[in-house]
Short mmCIF file of C-alpha atoms in Angstrom, two decimals:
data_model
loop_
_atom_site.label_atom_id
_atom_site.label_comp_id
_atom_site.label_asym_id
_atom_site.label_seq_id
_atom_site.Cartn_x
_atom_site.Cartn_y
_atom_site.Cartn_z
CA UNK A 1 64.74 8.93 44.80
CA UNK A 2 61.64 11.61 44.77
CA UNK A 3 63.70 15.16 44.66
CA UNK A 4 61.54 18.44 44.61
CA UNK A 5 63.39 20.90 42.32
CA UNK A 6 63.18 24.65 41.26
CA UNK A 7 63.86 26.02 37.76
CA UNK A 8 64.92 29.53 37.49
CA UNK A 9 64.35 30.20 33.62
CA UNK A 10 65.12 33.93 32.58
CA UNK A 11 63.68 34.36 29.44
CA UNK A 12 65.85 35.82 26.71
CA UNK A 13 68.64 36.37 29.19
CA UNK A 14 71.51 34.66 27.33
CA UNK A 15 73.83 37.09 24.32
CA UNK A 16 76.92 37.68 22.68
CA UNK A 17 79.89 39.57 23.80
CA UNK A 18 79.81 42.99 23.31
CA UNK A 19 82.54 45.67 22.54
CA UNK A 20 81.07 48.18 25.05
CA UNK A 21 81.22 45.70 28.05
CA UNK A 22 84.64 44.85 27.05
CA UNK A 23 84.18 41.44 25.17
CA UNK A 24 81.49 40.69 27.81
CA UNK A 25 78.07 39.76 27.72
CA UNK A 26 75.20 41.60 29.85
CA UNK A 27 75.14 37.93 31.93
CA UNK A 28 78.57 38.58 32.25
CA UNK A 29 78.92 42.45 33.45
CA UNK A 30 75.99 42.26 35.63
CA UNK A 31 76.93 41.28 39.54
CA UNK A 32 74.46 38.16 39.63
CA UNK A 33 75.97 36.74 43.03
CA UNK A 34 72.61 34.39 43.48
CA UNK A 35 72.95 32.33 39.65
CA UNK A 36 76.75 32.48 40.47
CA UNK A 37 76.07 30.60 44.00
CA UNK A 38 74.49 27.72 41.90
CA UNK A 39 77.07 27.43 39.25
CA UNK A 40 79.87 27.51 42.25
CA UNK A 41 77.59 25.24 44.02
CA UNK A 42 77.22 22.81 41.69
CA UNK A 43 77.68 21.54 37.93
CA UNK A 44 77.48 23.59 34.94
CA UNK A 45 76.67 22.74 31.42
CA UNK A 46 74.30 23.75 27.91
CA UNK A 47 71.10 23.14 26.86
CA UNK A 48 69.22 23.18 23.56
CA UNK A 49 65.57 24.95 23.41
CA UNK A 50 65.59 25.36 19.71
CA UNK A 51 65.87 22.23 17.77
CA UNK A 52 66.47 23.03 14.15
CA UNK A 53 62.71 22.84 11.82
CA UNK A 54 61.27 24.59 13.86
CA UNK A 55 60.41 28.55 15.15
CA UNK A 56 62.88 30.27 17.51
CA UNK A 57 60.26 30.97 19.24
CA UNK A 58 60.12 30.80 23.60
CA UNK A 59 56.75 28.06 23.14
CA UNK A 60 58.98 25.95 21.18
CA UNK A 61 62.10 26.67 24.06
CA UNK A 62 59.82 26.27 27.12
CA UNK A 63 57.95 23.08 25.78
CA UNK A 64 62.18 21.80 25.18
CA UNK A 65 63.26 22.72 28.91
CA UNK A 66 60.11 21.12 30.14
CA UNK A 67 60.81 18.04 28.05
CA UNK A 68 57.70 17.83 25.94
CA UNK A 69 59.61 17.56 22.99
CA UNK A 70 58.26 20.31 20.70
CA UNK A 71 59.69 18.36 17.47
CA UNK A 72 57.02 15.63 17.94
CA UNK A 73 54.40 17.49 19.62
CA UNK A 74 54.13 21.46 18.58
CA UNK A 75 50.84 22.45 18.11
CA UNK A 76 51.46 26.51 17.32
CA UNK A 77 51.69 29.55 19.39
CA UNK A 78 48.11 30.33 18.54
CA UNK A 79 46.61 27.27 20.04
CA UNK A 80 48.93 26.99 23.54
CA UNK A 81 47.83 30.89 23.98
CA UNK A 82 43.87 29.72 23.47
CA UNK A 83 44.08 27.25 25.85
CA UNK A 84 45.69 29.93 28.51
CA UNK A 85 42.71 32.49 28.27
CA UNK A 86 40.36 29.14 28.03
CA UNK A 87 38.89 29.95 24.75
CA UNK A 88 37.37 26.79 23.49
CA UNK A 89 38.53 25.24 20.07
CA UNK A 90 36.32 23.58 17.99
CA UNK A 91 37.76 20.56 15.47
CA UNK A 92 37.66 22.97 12.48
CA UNK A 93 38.76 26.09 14.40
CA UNK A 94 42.62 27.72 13.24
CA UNK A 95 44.22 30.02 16.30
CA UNK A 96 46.41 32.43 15.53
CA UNK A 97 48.57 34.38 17.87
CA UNK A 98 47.75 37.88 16.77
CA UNK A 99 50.49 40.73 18.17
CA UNK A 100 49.14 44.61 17.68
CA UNK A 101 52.01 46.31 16.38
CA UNK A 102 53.34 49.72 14.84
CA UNK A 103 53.94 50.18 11.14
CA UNK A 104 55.95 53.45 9.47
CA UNK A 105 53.80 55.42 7.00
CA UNK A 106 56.96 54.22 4.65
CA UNK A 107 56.02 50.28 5.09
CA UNK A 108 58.06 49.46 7.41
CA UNK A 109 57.43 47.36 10.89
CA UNK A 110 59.32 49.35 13.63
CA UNK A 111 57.17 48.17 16.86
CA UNK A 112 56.24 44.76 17.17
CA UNK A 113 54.10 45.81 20.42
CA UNK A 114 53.55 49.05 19.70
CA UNK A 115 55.79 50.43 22.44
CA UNK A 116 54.41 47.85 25.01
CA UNK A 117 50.51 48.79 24.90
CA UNK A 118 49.05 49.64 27.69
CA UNK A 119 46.49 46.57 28.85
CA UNK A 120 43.34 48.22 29.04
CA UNK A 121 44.30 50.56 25.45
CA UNK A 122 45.28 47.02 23.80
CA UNK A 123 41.64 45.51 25.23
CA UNK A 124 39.85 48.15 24.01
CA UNK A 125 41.04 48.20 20.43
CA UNK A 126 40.41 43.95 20.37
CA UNK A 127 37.45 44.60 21.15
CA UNK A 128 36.45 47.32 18.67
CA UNK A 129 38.28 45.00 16.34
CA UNK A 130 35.84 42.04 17.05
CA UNK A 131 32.72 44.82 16.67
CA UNK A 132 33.88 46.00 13.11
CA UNK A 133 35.15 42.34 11.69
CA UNK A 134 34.22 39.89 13.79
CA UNK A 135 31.79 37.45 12.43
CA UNK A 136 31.60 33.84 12.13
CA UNK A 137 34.66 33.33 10.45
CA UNK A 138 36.70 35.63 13.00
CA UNK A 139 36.86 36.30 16.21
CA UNK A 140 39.07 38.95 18.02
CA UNK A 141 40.28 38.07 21.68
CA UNK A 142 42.21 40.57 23.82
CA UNK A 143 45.52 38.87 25.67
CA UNK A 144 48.17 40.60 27.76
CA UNK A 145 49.12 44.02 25.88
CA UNK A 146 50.56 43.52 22.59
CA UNK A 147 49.67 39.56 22.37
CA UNK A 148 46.28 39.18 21.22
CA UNK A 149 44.78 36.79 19.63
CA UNK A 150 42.88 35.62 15.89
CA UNK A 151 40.84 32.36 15.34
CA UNK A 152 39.44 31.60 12.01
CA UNK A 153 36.30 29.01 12.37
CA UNK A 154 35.67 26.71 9.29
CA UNK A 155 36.77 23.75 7.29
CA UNK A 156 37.71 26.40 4.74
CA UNK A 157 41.06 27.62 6.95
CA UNK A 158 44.20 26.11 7.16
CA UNK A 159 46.38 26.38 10.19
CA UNK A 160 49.31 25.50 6.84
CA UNK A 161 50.60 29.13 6.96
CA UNK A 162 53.99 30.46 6.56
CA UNK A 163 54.65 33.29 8.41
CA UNK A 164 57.08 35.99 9.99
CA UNK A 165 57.58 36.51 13.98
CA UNK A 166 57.15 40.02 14.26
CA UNK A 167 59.75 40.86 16.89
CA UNK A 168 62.60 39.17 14.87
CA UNK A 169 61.20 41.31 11.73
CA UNK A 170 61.48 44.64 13.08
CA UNK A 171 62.76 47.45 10.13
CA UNK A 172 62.05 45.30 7.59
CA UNK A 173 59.30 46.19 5.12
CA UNK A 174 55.96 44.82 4.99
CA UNK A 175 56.65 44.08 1.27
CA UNK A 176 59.57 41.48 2.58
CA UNK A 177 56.87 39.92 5.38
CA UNK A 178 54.16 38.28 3.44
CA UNK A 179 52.09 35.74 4.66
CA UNK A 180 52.29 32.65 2.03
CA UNK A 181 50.59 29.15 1.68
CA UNK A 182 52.92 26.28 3.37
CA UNK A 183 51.27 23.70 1.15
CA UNK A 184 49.15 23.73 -2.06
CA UNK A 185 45.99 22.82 -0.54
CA UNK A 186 42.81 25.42 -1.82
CA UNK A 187 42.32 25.87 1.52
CA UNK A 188 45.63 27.17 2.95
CA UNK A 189 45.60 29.83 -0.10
CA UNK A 190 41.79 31.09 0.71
CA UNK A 191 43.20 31.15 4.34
CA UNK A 192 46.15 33.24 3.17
CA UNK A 193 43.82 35.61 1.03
CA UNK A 194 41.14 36.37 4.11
CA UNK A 195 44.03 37.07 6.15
CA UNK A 196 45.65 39.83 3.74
CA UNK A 197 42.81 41.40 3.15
CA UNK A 198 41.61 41.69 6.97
CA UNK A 199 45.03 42.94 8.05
CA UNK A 200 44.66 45.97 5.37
CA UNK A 201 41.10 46.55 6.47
CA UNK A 202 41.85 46.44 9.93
CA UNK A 203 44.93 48.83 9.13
CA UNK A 204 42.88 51.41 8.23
CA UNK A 205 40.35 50.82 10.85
CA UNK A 206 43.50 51.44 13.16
CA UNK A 207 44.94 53.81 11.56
CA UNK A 208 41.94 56.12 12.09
CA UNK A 209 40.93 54.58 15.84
CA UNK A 210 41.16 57.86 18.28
CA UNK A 211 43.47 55.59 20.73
CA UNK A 212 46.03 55.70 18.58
CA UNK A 213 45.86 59.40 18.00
CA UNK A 214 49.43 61.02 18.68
CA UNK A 215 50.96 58.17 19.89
CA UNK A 216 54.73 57.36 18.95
CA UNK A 217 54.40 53.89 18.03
CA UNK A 218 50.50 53.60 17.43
CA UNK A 219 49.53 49.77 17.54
CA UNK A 220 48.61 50.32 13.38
CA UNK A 221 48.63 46.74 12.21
CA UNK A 222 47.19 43.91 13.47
CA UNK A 223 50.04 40.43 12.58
CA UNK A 224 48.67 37.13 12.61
CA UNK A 225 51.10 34.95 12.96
CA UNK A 226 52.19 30.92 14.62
CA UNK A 227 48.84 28.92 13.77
CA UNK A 228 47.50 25.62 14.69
CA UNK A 229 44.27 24.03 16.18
CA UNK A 230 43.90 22.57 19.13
CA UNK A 231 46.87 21.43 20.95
CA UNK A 232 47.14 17.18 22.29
CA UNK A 233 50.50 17.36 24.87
CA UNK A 234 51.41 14.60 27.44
CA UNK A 235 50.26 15.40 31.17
CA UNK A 236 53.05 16.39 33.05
CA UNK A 237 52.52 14.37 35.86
CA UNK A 238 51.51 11.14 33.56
CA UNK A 239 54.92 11.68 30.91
CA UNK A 240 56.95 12.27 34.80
CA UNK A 241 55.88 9.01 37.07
CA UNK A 242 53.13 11.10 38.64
CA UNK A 243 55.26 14.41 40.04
CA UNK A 244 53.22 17.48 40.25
CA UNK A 245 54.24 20.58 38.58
CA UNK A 246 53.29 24.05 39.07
CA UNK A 247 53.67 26.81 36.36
CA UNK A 248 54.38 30.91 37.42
CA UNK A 249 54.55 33.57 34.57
CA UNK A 250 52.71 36.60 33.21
CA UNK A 251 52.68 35.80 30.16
CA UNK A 252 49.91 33.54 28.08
CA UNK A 253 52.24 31.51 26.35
CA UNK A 254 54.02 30.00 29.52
CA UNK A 255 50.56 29.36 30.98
CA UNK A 256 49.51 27.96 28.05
CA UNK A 257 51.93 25.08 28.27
CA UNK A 258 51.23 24.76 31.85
CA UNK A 259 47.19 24.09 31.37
CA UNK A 260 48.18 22.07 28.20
CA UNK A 261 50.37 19.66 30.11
CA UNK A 262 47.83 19.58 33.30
CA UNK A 263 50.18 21.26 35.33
CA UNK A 264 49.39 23.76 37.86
CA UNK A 265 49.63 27.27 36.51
CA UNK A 266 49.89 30.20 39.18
CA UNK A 267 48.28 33.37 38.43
CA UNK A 268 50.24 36.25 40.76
CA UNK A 269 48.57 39.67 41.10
CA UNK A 270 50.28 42.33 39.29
CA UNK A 271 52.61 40.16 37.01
CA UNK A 272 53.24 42.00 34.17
CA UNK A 273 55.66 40.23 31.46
CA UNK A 274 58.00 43.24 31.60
CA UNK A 275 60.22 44.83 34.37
CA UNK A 276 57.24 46.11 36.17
CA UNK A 277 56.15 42.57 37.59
CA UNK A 278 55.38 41.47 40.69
CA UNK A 279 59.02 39.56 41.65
CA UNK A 280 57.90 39.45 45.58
CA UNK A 281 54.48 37.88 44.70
CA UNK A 282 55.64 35.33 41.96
CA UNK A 283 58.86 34.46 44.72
CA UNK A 284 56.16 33.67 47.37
CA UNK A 285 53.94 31.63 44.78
CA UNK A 286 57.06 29.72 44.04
CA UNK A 287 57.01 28.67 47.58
CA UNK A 288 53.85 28.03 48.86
CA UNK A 289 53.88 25.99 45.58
CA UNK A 290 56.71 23.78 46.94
CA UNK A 291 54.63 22.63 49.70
CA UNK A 292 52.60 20.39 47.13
CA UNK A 293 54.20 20.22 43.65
CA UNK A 294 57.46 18.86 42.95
CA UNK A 295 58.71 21.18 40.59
CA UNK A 296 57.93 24.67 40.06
CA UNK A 297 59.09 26.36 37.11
CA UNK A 298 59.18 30.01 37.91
CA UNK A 299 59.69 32.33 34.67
CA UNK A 300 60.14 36.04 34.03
CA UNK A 301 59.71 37.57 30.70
CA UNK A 302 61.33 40.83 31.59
CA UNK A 303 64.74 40.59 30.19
CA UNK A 304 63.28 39.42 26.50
CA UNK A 305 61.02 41.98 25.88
CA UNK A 306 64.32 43.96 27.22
CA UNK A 307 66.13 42.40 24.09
CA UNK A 308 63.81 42.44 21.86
CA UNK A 309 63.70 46.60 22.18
CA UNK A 310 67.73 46.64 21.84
CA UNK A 311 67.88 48.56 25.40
CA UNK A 312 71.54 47.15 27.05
CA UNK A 313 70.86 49.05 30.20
CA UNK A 314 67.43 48.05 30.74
CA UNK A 315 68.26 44.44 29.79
CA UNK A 316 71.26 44.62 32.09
CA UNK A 317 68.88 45.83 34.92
CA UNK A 318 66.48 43.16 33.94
CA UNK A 319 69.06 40.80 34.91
CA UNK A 320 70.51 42.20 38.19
CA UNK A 321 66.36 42.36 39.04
CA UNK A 322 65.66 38.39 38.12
CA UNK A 323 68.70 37.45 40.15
CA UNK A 324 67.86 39.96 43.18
CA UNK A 325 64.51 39.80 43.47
CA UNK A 326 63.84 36.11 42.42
CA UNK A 327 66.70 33.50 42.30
CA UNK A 328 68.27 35.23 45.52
CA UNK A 329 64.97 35.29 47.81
CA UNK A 330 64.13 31.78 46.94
CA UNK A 331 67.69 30.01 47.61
CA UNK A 332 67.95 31.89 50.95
CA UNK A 333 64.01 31.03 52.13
CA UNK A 334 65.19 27.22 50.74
CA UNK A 335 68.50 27.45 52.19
CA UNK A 336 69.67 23.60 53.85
CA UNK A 337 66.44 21.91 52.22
CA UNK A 338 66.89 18.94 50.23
CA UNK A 339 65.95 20.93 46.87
CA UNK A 340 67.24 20.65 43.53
CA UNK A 341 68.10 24.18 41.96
CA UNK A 342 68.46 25.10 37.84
CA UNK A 343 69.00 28.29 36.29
CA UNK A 344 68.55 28.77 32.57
CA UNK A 345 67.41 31.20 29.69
CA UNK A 346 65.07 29.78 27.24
CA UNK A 347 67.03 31.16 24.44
CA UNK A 348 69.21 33.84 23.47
CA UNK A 349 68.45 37.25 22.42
CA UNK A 350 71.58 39.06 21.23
CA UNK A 351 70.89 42.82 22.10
CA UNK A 352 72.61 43.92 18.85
CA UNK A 353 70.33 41.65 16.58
CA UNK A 354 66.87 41.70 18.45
CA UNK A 355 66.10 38.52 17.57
CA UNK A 356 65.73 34.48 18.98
CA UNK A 357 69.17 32.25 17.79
CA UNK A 358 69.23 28.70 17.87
CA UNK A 359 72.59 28.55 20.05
CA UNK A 360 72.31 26.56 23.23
CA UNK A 361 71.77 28.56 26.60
CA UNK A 362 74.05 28.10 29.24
CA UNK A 363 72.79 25.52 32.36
CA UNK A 364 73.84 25.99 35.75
CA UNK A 365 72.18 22.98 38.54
CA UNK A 366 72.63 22.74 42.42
CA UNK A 367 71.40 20.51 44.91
CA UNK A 368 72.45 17.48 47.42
CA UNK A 369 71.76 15.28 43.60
CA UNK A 370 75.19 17.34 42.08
CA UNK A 371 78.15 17.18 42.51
CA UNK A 372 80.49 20.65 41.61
CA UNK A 373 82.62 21.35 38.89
CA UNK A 374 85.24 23.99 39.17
CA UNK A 375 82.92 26.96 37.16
CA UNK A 376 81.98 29.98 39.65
CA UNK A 377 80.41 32.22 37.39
CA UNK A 378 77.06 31.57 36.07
CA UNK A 379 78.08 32.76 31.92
CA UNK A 380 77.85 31.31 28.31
CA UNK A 381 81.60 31.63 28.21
CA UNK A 382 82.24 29.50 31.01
CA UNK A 383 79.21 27.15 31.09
CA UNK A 384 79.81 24.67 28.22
CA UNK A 385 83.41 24.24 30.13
CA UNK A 386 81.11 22.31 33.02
CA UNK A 387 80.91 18.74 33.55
CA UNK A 388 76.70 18.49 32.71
CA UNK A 389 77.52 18.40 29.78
CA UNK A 390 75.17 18.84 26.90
CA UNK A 391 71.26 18.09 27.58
CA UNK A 392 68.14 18.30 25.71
CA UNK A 393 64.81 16.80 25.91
CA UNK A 394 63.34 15.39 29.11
CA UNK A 395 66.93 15.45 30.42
CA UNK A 396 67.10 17.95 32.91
CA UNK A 397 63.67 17.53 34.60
CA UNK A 398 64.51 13.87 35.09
CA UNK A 399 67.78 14.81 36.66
CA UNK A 400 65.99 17.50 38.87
CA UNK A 401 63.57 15.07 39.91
CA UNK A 402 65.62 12.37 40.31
CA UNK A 403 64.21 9.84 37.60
#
């Protein structure tokens, strides 16, 4: 049976319990009455984003809760993000995602977005890095604040890099961060050695750059990081018996998969990747998108950039806001349709570590295709105690869609 479906995935959303909620997590002690109405309504279970081998990162999550099987298929952060701004890749051409961050005078990384750079600031300083370094081995190219990226252009580069994510390395030293060679190939050790010594040129460039004059967490260092050339993913439509499905996010990396896989990707006015966005706009994309896709997979980056900074309250309002402003408008504008409904993080970020863990997220699904279990509350405590189950792979999309 053809089944239109929704998925609701709140980036970052799921934790740990936490002393000062009273053994709760922020899922937990935040009144979410709309992700509650589909775990109530329907059947709960886990899911697993983050196969083991590879990066806790959310490309590697996303690409899992979309099915596309990021253990046979990743291509690198770098490369997804290229293909969202449209940059073209040539055969010999390495992408790397490149995040403008802040580094202590004592060596230490303490902002890995230099307190969420302003847009036009973080465009400026690409682009002054492109005048001072770029040549035809490098190219600077501004993103959305902090996430920027680097590509290296030659048969002498190596996308065979081993590297650190910078916002799961914050208060760490430099010293403990290197980049090293992943293999013993000539060419991923020259790669290696043109990327150390542009990141200390470029510090110092930044360093002095009048932008970052007085600032509290001056974007000081540039960090390449998740490399790969040019990405080869299934079509969405052709790997899903020809459904349609529409992408909405604010962030590259999201889009990225979208325009990899051929699906539609969204762009809303005003979406920022942080609690800022545009919820109204990206609720009435998510609509008008229904009218000819049959899924839409509507994301919000808010609550892990939330994480990531170690804020409980504004996480905690970053949740009450995704389930407000975007899970609750959509079931009541959908209400009595025959619509498949999922709600999901992509991964967790415990607020107390700052950082991606492999643990599966907790699944909540709704719609005439389900039948409910007795969970009400839409939780990591209570979802694995559902009767979904445990999924991974293509295995919730084909259930939303009814394959």
């Amino acid at each position: 049976m053809n089944r239109k479906a929704v998925i609701f995935l709140a980036d970052g959303m799921a934790d740990e319990p936490l002393e000062e909620l009273g053994g709760k997590t922020p899922l937990e002690a935040v009144d979410t009455p709309a992700m509650d109405s589909i775990a109530a309504r329907g059947v709960n279970g886990t899911f697993l984003t983050l196969p083991e081998g590879l990066p806790t990162s959310s490309d590697v999550a996303n690409m899992s809760v979309l099915g596309f099987y990021p253990e046979r298929n990743y291509p690198g952060r770098g490369p997804i993000e290229a293909v969202s701004q449209e940059i073209p890749l040539r055969d010999d051409d390495v992408a790397f995602r490149c995040n403008l961050v802040y580094a202590s005078n004592d060596g230490v990384l303490r902002d890995y977005s230099s307190g969420h750079i302003d847009n036009r600031v973080s465009a400026q300083l690409m682009a002054d890095l492109q005048e001072k370094f770029g040549n035809d081995d490098v190219t600077f190219y501004p993103g959305v604040s902090y996430r920027n990226l680097l590509v290296l252009h030659g048969k002498k580069f190596s996308d065979k890099v081993n590297y650190f994510k910078p916002d799961s390395s914050q208060d760490i030293p430099l010293a403990e961060l290197p980049l090293t060679p992943a293999d013993d190939s000539p060419e991923a050790a020259y790669t290696v050695e043109f990327l150390n010594r542009l990141c200390a040129l470029s510090a110092a460039f930044l360093a002095a750059h009048p932008l970052n004059a007085g600032k509290e967490a001056p974007a000081n260092r540039i960090w390449p990081w998740s490399p790969g050339r040019r990405p080869d993913l299934p079509s969405f439509s052709g790997y899903y018996s020809g459904r349609r499905g529409a992408i909405i996010s604010a962030v590259d990396v999201i889009k990225g998969i979208g325009k990899c896989t051929k699906m539609t990707v969204i762009e809303v006015p005003g979406a920022t990747g942080f609690i800022d966005t545009n919820y109204d706009g990206k609720v009435k994309a998510a609509l008008a998108a229904l009218v000819d896709h049959d899924l839409v997979y509507l994301h919000v980056e808010a609550i892990d950039e939330c994480s990531h900074l170690g804020d409980l309250k504004l996480k905690m309002q970053a949740i009450g806001d995704f389930d407000s402003k975007i899970v609750a408008p959509v079931l009541k504008a959908l209400e009595g349709k025959p619509i498949n409904f999922a709600v999901l993080p992509d991964h967790p970020v415990p607020i107390k570590l700052r950082k991606h863990t492999r643990t599966p997220v907790p699944l909540a699904v709704c719609g005439p295709d389900f039948e409910p279990d007795e969970v009400q509350q839409f939780c990591e405590r209570l979802a694995p105690t559902g009767k979904l189950g445990f999924l991974k792979g293509d295995e919730l999309v084909k259930k939303l869609l009814g394959l």
